[in-house]
């Protein structure tokens, strides 16, 4: 069965290479992943046969362990593949290659044409959280003094040559290159082809006022603008208003997907890059680092329990009930942590909202704590029929759940303040707090009140 599937995928990719069928970049990449896993020789042979456009589009989506095989190809072939990509994807690919081998990236970069070098050099200098790092330089634009017919002819030429893809808007510029208007492509059909763009805009200036961002704006702000105004693409300008490029909804989607994946992995103490690695050793090693940290925090919790071993020996019910206190605290803290990390990641809150955020999470946790503390207190009283045991666990749960809510918000905000990814390590730190506070409050109160 496996051999048949291998042959089917090999035939499918070969049909794509020969032009008999068309595979999109995602389909092609998935097929290449399967071939690499099942037959390295076939995989490398197909890489050599792929045309430049297919190779470039697949390479952008490849994890590093597959990209290593691409950059082992001749400089000219890799350079041709990069030049087939849009400017933002070409820049991403060069950066990904640089993460693997800086010298190889430099060799390939030197093999590019001058125009491609200039484009990549411009984009690569932006910080990773700036809008400029996500923009495409390729835009469909015109000047005010052109006629609509000339603009349409230009669009036809650019589309036929493959220089523009996924075009949604016409960006209208003045003689200095400053962005004045954004016109949806389908609206161009409404006007007289012989009329000048300037005359059309005089009649519809308010309708086509542009929503734009600056190249130095935070990418999260850009994502919010795209969402608020339901834009298919947003133009990027410099401080003077000169058009530099555009960011499409596809770019925003990719950014949000990558950010969400990274946040989820980090919350679990997993390295997102390591998970893409082919070998079990590399992925396992990355996970083991956080498991080691977790082991240390678990030992701290055990040390706390050991201080109350006499109390546990005298009242066995304490051993039965104390995991409940820690577990409820952990779940409460995780709720607050997840909400806070998400809101920080998408820019809904910042340090100006710190007091309100902490108060909100503390209040929610305290209310839930009061409800479930009362419920568990009643259950413990009738379960073990020990005087004041219900009171002890109720007080402990109230303390632990309240602090769990507080620290669930405080820890990620504190890490953010220190310029540390709030998802990295937050869950481990929170688990330590809820376990230590839960065990110490429950066993401490039990020792004080019951013994």
XYZ file of N, CA and C in Angstrom, residues 32-127:
288
model
N 6.044 16.843 -1.487
C 7.501 16.792 -1.313
C 7.867 16.304 0.092
N 7.087 16.719 1.081
C 7.331 16.247 2.453
C 7.196 14.719 2.528
N 6.162 14.199 1.873
C 5.960 12.752 1.880
C 7.104 12.036 1.169
N 7.516 12.575 0.028
C 8.606 11.945 -0.729
C 9.909 11.955 0.056
N 10.180 13.049 0.744
C 11.425 13.117 1.522
C 11.422 12.078 2.642
N 10.258 11.910 3.255
C 10.153 10.961 4.352
C 10.285 9.518 3.883
N 9.723 9.232 2.712
C 9.661 7.847 2.256
C 10.790 7.444 1.317
N 11.287 8.405 0.515
C 12.349 8.051 -0.438
C 13.184 9.297 -0.740
N 14.280 9.437 -0.033
C 15.148 10.610 -0.147
C 15.677 10.781 -1.573
N 15.974 9.688 -2.229
C 16.555 9.757 -3.571
C 15.564 10.345 -4.578
N 14.335 9.864 -4.545
C 13.306 10.400 -5.437
C 13.062 11.869 -5.135
N 13.003 12.199 -3.852
C 12.754 13.585 -3.424
C 13.805 14.532 -3.994
N 15.067 14.189 -3.866
C 16.137 15.068 -4.340
C 16.156 15.154 -5.871
N 15.803 14.057 -6.519
C 15.745 14.078 -7.987
C 14.654 15.022 -8.464
N 13.516 15.017 -7.783
C 12.405 15.884 -8.172
C 12.740 17.350 -7.905
N 13.441 17.624 -6.811
C 13.857 18.997 -6.541
C 14.663 19.561 -7.706
N 15.534 18.739 -8.271
C 16.357 19.170 -9.397
C 15.544 19.428 -10.654
N 14.389 18.753 -10.770
C 13.587 18.860 -11.995
C 12.531 19.961 -11.919
N 12.232 20.460 -10.723
C 11.191 21.480 -10.586
C 11.579 22.764 -11.308
N 10.586 23.410 -11.917
C 10.849 24.708 -12.533
C 11.051 25.756 -11.443
N 11.589 26.900 -11.806
C 11.970 27.927 -10.828
C 10.782 28.415 -10.009
N 9.651 28.648 -10.664
C 8.477 29.163 -9.953
C 7.978 28.159 -8.911
N 7.856 26.896 -9.299
C 7.379 25.864 -8.370
C 8.351 25.673 -7.216
N 9.641 25.657 -7.525
C 10.654 25.474 -6.488
C 10.610 26.619 -5.484
N 10.500 27.848 -5.967
C 10.464 28.999 -5.069
C 9.246 28.988 -4.169
N 8.065 28.738 -4.744
C 6.832 28.748 -3.955
C 6.816 27.632 -2.921
N 7.377 26.474 -3.277
C 7.444 25.368 -2.317
C 8.467 25.656 -1.230
N 9.602 26.233 -1.615
C 10.682 26.491 -0.657
C 10.250 27.437 0.452
N 9.404 28.427 0.114
C 8.928 29.382 1.118
C 8.164 28.670 2.234
N 7.484 27.576 1.903
C 6.646 26.887 2.878
C 7.360 25.719 3.565
N 8.594 25.441 3.157
C 9.290 24.276 3.699
C 9.855 24.531 5.098
N 9.811 23.521 5.968
C 10.555 23.607 7.230
C 12.053 23.540 6.947
N 12.842 23.928 7.937
C 14.286 24.064 7.708
C 14.962 22.765 7.270
N 14.500 21.621 7.778
C 15.194 20.377 7.429
C 15.003 20.019 5.950
N 13.925 20.528 5.328
C 13.736 20.335 3.888
C 14.433 21.432 3.094
N 14.434 22.641 3.644
C 15.069 23.762 2.951
C 16.575 23.540 2.784
N 17.158 22.766 3.681
C 18.592 22.435 3.556
C 18.877 21.733 2.230
N 17.944 20.911 1.759
C 18.138 20.217 0.490
C 18.014 21.174 -0.689
N 17.166 22.196 -0.545
C 16.996 23.178 -1.616
C 18.264 24.004 -1.784
N 18.828 24.457 -0.673
C 20.012 25.315 -0.779
C 21.269 24.527 -1.149
N 21.138 23.198 -1.202
C 22.254 22.389 -1.697
C 22.279 22.356 -3.229
N 21.202 22.869 -3.843
C 21.150 22.943 -5.306
C 22.099 24.045 -5.803
N 22.412 24.065 -7.082
C 23.311 25.105 -7.611
C 22.794 26.515 -7.351
N 23.718 27.465 -7.166
C 23.366 28.850 -6.866
C 22.369 29.419 -7.870
N 22.617 29.174 -9.134
C 21.794 29.761 -10.185
C 20.348 29.274 -10.098
N 20.172 27.983 -9.804
C 18.818 27.426 -9.725
C 18.056 28.025 -8.540
N 18.729 28.129 -7.394
C 18.075 28.701 -6.209
C 17.794 30.186 -6.433
N 18.748 30.894 -7.028
C 18.557 32.321 -7.297
C 17.382 32.544 -8.241
N 17.259 31.730 -9.285
C 16.132 31.843 -10.219
C 14.802 31.611 -9.497
N 14.804 30.657 -8.572
C 13.585 30.367 -7.818
C 13.190 31.561 -6.951
N 14.151 32.205 -6.323
C 13.884 33.368 -5.470
C 13.353 34.533 -6.300
N 13.914 34.719 -7.496
C 13.501 35.839 -8.342
C 12.095 35.666 -8.903
N 11.566 34.444 -8.873
C 10.191 34.212 -9.314
C 9.169 34.616 -8.258
N 9.649 34.813 -7.022
C 8.749 35.117 -5.910
C 8.457 36.601 -5.816
N 7.336 36.933 -5.162
C 7.077 38.323 -4.824
C 8.118 38.780 -3.809
N 8.327 40.084 -3.729
C 9.437 40.624 -2.946
C 9.407 40.200 -1.475
N 8.211 40.166 -0.856
C 8.145 39.792 0.560
C 8.495 38.316 0.762
N 8.019 37.455 -0.153
C 8.344 36.030 -0.049
C 9.827 35.778 -0.338
N 10.374 36.510 -1.293
C 11.801 36.371 -1.601
C 12.653 36.745 -0.398
N 12.261 37.806 0.281
C 12.988 38.243 1.481
C 12.885 37.199 2.586
N 11.680 36.668 2.778
C 11.495 35.627 3.799
C 12.373 34.417 3.512
N 12.448 34.027 2.237
C 13.224 32.846 1.875
C 14.713 33.072 2.113
N 15.212 34.244 1.754
C 16.623 34.553 2.023
C 16.906 34.531 3.520
N 15.987 35.074 4.312
C 16.163 35.075 5.769
C 16.140 33.651 6.319
N 15.227 32.810 5.797
C 15.167 31.418 6.248
C 16.460 30.672 5.910
N 16.994 30.949 4.720
C 18.265 30.325 4.334
C 19.386 30.808 5.244
N 19.356 32.106 5.574
C 20.364 32.659 6.477
C 20.324 32.040 7.859
N 19.118 31.661 8.323
C 18.998 30.993 9.629
C 19.686 29.633 9.615
N 19.735 29.010 8.446
C 20.378 27.696 8.312
C 21.873 27.843 8.072
N 22.234 28.718 7.147
C 23.645 28.862 6.760
C 23.851 30.283 6.214
N 24.448 31.155 7.008
C 24.635 32.554 6.605
C 25.510 32.677 5.353
N 26.558 31.886 5.288
C 27.450 31.948 4.120
C 26.730 31.537 2.847
N 25.895 30.509 2.969
C 25.145 30.045 1.791
C 24.146 31.123 1.350
N 23.519 31.770 2.309
C 22.573 32.830 1.994
C 23.266 33.969 1.248
N 24.475 34.301 1.681
C 25.232 35.367 1.018
C 25.603 34.972 -0.415
N 25.996 33.725 -0.604
C 26.341 33.249 -1.948
C 25.140 33.342 -2.882
N 23.990 32.900 -2.391
C 22.775 32.929 -3.215
C 22.347 34.372 -3.474
N 22.431 35.213 -2.452
C 22.073 36.625 -2.611
C 22.942 37.296 -3.671
N 24.227 36.978 -3.660
C 25.151 37.555 -4.646
C 24.839 37.107 -6.070
N 24.122 35.980 -6.198
C 23.776 35.460 -7.526
C 22.506 36.089 -8.091
N 21.797 36.878 -7.270
C 20.552 37.498 -7.725
C 20.828 38.681 -8.637
N 19.811 39.038 -9.414
C 19.907 40.226 -10.249
C 19.899 41.481 -9.377
N 20.401 42.578 -9.919
C 20.560 43.812 -9.144
C 19.245 44.300 -8.559
N 18.170 44.279 -9.365
C 16.871 44.762 -8.876
C 16.373 43.924 -7.698
N 16.547 42.621 -7.778
C 16.115 41.740 -6.688
C 16.921 42.006 -5.426
N 18.214 42.242 -5.592
C 19.063 42.565 -4.439
C 18.574 43.832 -3.737
N 18.235 44.844 -4.535
C 17.786 46.119 -3.968
C 16.476 45.941 -3.200
N 15.546 45.178 -3.782
C 14.256 44.958 -3.129
C 14.427 44.224 -1.804
N 15.200 43.145 -1.837
C 15.403 42.352 -0.628
C 16.161 43.154 0.423
N 17.147 43.924 -0.001
C 17.926 44.739 0.936
C 17.038 45.763 1.641
N 16.067 46.318 0.914
C 15.137 47.271 1.529
C 14.279 46.600 2.593
N 13.712 45.463 2.242
C 12.764 44.804 3.137
C 13.439 44.145 4.334
N 14.630 43.655 4.129
C 15.303 42.874 5.181
C 15.780 43.764 6.325
N 15.836 45.086 6.085
C 16.309 46.011 7.111
C 15.226 46.400 8.110
N 13.980 46.040 7.824
C 12.914 46.337 8.779
C 12.944 45.347 9.941
N 12.543 45.833 11.117
C 12.377 44.922 12.257
C 11.217 43.983 11.981
